[in-house]
Protein backbone atom coordinates (compact mmCIF):
# COMPACT_ATOMS: atom_id res chain seq x y z
CA UNK A 1 -23.64 -25.81 -50.92
CA UNK A 2 -22.32 -24.56 -46.95
CA UNK A 3 -21.86 -26.97 -44.41
CA UNK A 4 -25.00 -25.77 -42.34
CA UNK A 5 -27.45 -28.71 -41.53
CA UNK A 6 -30.57 -28.03 -43.63
CA UNK A 7 -34.11 -27.85 -41.77
CA UNK A 8 -36.21 -28.32 -44.89
CA UNK A 9 -35.86 -30.68 -48.24
CA UNK A 10 -39.03 -30.02 -50.43
CA UNK A 11 -39.26 -32.36 -53.87
CA UNK A 12 -41.22 -31.63 -56.69
CA UNK A 13 -42.55 -33.45 -59.61
CA UNK A 14 -42.06 -32.29 -62.96
CA UNK A 15 -45.01 -30.53 -65.05
CA UNK A 16 -43.73 -33.02 -68.04
CA UNK A 17 -43.24 -36.28 -66.10
CA UNK A 18 -44.64 -37.32 -62.92
CA UNK A 19 -41.94 -39.87 -62.20
CA UNK A 20 -39.41 -37.23 -62.35
CA UNK A 21 -38.29 -34.43 -59.90
CA UNK A 22 -36.44 -31.83 -58.13
CA UNK A 23 -35.01 -32.03 -54.97
CA UNK A 24 -34.68 -28.50 -53.56
CA UNK A 25 -31.88 -28.34 -50.73
CA UNK A 26 -31.09 -25.09 -49.67
CA UNK A 27 -29.80 -23.15 -52.93
CA UNK A 28 -29.24 -26.46 -54.37
CA UNK A 29 -31.76 -28.47 -57.13
CA UNK A 30 -30.99 -31.92 -57.06
CA UNK A 31 -32.46 -33.65 -60.14
CA UNK A 32 -34.70 -36.83 -58.97
CA UNK A 33 -36.89 -40.20 -59.34
CA UNK A 34 -39.70 -40.79 -58.21
CA UNK A 35 -42.22 -43.60 -58.35
CA UNK A 36 -43.64 -44.74 -61.29
CA UNK A 37 -47.57 -43.75 -60.66
CA UNK A 38 -46.30 -39.86 -59.78
CA UNK A 39 -47.39 -38.29 -56.32
CA UNK A 40 -50.42 -39.47 -54.16
CA UNK A 41 -52.27 -38.08 -51.44
CA UNK A 42 -53.73 -41.86 -50.41
CA UNK A 43 -51.35 -44.24 -50.90
CA UNK A 44 -51.60 -47.96 -51.18
CA UNK A 45 -48.95 -50.94 -50.48
CA UNK A 46 -48.19 -51.52 -54.34
CA UNK A 47 -49.45 -48.66 -56.23
CA UNK A 48 -46.24 -47.34 -57.08
CA UNK A 49 -46.97 -44.09 -55.70
CA UNK A 50 -44.35 -41.50 -53.96
CA UNK A 51 -46.62 -39.97 -50.90
CA UNK A 52 -47.17 -36.60 -50.56
CA UNK A 53 -46.58 -35.09 -47.39
CA UNK A 54 -44.08 -34.01 -45.08
CA UNK A 55 -41.61 -36.46 -43.74
CA UNK A 56 -38.39 -36.82 -41.03
CA UNK A 57 -35.64 -38.04 -41.53
CA UNK A 58 -35.28 -41.59 -39.57
CA UNK A 59 -31.91 -42.53 -40.11
CA UNK A 60 -30.56 -45.37 -42.43
CA UNK A 61 -27.78 -47.89 -43.87
CA UNK A 62 -25.29 -48.23 -45.92
CA UNK A 63 -23.77 -50.99 -47.75
CA UNK A 64 -20.01 -51.12 -45.63
CA UNK A 65 -18.37 -52.82 -49.08
CA UNK A 66 -19.99 -50.41 -51.47
CA UNK A 67 -18.43 -47.81 -48.63
CA UNK A 68 -15.08 -47.49 -47.82
CA UNK A 69 -16.24 -45.49 -44.31
CA UNK A 70 -19.63 -45.02 -43.01
CA UNK A 71 -20.75 -41.95 -45.05
CA UNK A 72 -20.47 -38.49 -43.84
CA UNK A 73 -23.65 -37.68 -42.16
CA UNK A 74 -25.03 -36.22 -38.53
CA UNK A 75 -27.85 -39.07 -39.12
CA UNK A 76 -27.44 -42.14 -37.34
CA UNK A 77 -26.36 -44.72 -40.42
CA UNK A 78 -25.71 -48.13 -39.75
CA UNK A 79 -23.61 -50.92 -41.89
CA UNK A 80 -26.57 -53.21 -44.03
CA UNK A 81 -25.96 -56.67 -44.07
CA UNK A 82 -26.78 -59.82 -46.04
CA UNK A 83 -29.38 -60.79 -44.02
CA UNK A 84 -31.16 -57.31 -44.02
CA UNK A 85 -34.94 -57.22 -45.34
CA UNK A 86 -37.56 -54.43 -45.36
CA UNK A 87 -41.36 -56.31 -44.37
CA UNK A 88 -44.01 -54.91 -46.96
CA UNK A 89 -46.42 -57.43 -46.17
CA UNK A 90 -49.39 -55.96 -44.85
CA UNK A 91 -50.50 -59.27 -42.92
CA UNK A 92 -47.62 -59.47 -40.91
CA UNK A 93 -47.23 -57.91 -37.80
CA UNK A 94 -43.85 -56.55 -38.73
CA UNK A 95 -45.30 -54.52 -41.82
CA UNK A 96 -43.15 -51.90 -42.62
CA UNK A 97 -40.10 -52.16 -40.10
CA UNK A 98 -36.71 -54.04 -41.08
CA UNK A 99 -36.58 -57.89 -40.68
CA UNK A 100 -34.06 -60.29 -40.59
CA UNK A 101 -33.95 -63.00 -43.94
CA UNK A 102 -34.59 -65.33 -44.26
CA UNK A 103 -38.38 -64.65 -43.63
CA UNK A 104 -39.92 -67.86 -45.50
CA UNK A 105 -43.34 -66.91 -46.52
CA UNK A 106 -43.30 -63.04 -46.27
CA UNK A 107 -43.15 -60.29 -48.58
CA UNK A 108 -40.39 -57.92 -47.90
CA UNK A 109 -37.62 -56.17 -49.79
CA UNK A 110 -34.03 -57.16 -49.40
CA UNK A 111 -31.75 -54.12 -48.56
CA UNK A 112 -28.56 -55.53 -49.41
CA UNK A 113 -29.42 -55.52 -53.63
CA UNK A 114 -26.46 -56.06 -56.00
CA UNK A 115 -28.33 -53.17 -58.40
CA UNK A 116 -26.78 -50.09 -55.89
CA UNK A 117 -30.16 -48.95 -54.86
CA UNK A 118 -30.42 -49.45 -51.75
CA UNK A 119 -26.33 -48.69 -51.14
CA UNK A 120 -27.43 -45.74 -49.12
CA UNK A 121 -31.01 -45.82 -48.03
CA UNK A 122 -32.93 -42.79 -45.80
CA UNK A 123 -35.66 -43.80 -44.00
CA UNK A 124 -38.23 -41.60 -44.81
CA UNK A 125 -40.47 -41.62 -41.76
CA UNK A 126 -43.61 -42.90 -44.21
CA UNK A 127 -46.00 -44.59 -42.17
CA UNK A 128 -44.10 -45.41 -39.54
CA UNK A 129 -45.95 -44.42 -36.36
CA UNK A 130 -48.76 -45.59 -35.88
CA UNK A 131 -47.89 -48.05 -38.95
CA UNK A 132 -51.45 -48.53 -41.17
CA UNK A 133 -51.25 -51.88 -42.89
CA UNK A 134 -51.64 -51.17 -46.21
CA UNK A 135 -50.95 -47.64 -46.82
CA UNK A 136 -47.28 -48.29 -48.27
CA UNK A 137 -43.88 -49.36 -46.74
CA UNK A 138 -40.05 -49.21 -47.31
CA UNK A 139 -40.63 -45.82 -48.59
CA UNK A 140 -36.96 -44.58 -48.65
CA UNK A 141 -34.75 -42.14 -50.59
CA UNK A 142 -32.15 -43.98 -52.05
CA UNK A 143 -29.86 -44.39 -54.97
CA UNK A 144 -31.90 -43.43 -58.43
CA UNK A 145 -31.37 -46.20 -61.25
CA UNK A 146 -29.56 -45.12 -64.89
CA UNK A 147 -31.50 -42.50 -66.49
CA UNK A 148 -33.88 -41.53 -63.38
CA UNK A 149 -35.96 -44.92 -64.27
CA UNK A 150 -39.36 -44.24 -61.34
CA UNK A 151 -38.84 -45.95 -58.24
CA UNK A 152 -41.70 -48.21 -56.39
CA UNK A 153 -42.66 -45.03 -54.33
CA UNK A 154 -39.67 -43.96 -53.07
CA UNK A 155 -37.52 -40.72 -53.52
CA UNK A 156 -34.24 -41.38 -55.44
CA UNK A 157 -31.08 -39.00 -56.10
CA UNK A 158 -27.57 -39.93 -58.11
CA UNK A 159 -25.18 -41.42 -55.78
CA UNK A 160 -22.28 -38.85 -55.62
CA UNK A 161 -25.94 -36.30 -55.04
CA UNK A 162 -27.12 -38.28 -52.28
CA UNK A 163 -23.53 -38.67 -50.75
CA UNK A 164 -23.26 -34.75 -50.44
CA UNK A 165 -26.63 -34.49 -49.26
CA UNK A 166 -26.59 -36.59 -46.78
CA UNK A 167 -23.40 -34.39 -45.02
CA UNK A 168 -26.25 -31.11 -44.49
CA UNK A 169 -29.32 -33.32 -43.26
CA UNK A 170 -29.95 -34.51 -39.51
CA UNK A 171 -32.54 -35.79 -37.62
CA UNK A 172 -34.35 -32.30 -37.22
CA UNK A 173 -34.46 -32.39 -41.47
CA UNK A 174 -38.38 -32.72 -42.47
CA UNK A 175 -38.70 -33.54 -46.49
CA UNK A 176 -41.90 -32.14 -48.04
CA UNK A 177 -43.10 -34.33 -51.08
CA UNK A 178 -45.88 -32.24 -53.48
């Protein structure tokens, strides 16, 4: 891959397996995991589908204890901390936004995970402005499970592929899913 910033990324599901896909970044084609329910145009909280559409890369977080230094990227990236969470509770006013944990009685994702999936996370700007409660939250580009097991609605890449990709994307990059 060259060092220029990419303006577009494209994600397509495999014909043979709707939970897996290919991310096309310039001349590179990178395998990825998709939601356990494949792709959808009508995303709902908890449906397990990755939303179709074009999304801005807002920035992200990385786990500083798993990366010696901030991963190279024109995107804004900040170190995560053990108290970081993401609200996925449609009843809460902080729905689909970062929150501090603990948050008793509020449904959330833990951003500081032991399984490595959120060691490097990019917010895909899905349902972020305006936020529509119940239409899906915490849609990220993140590290894939071994074997590209399905996500809960995100797009996931091998860690090394995600690190390489982040060098080539910036605030002007858009990801089209579907």
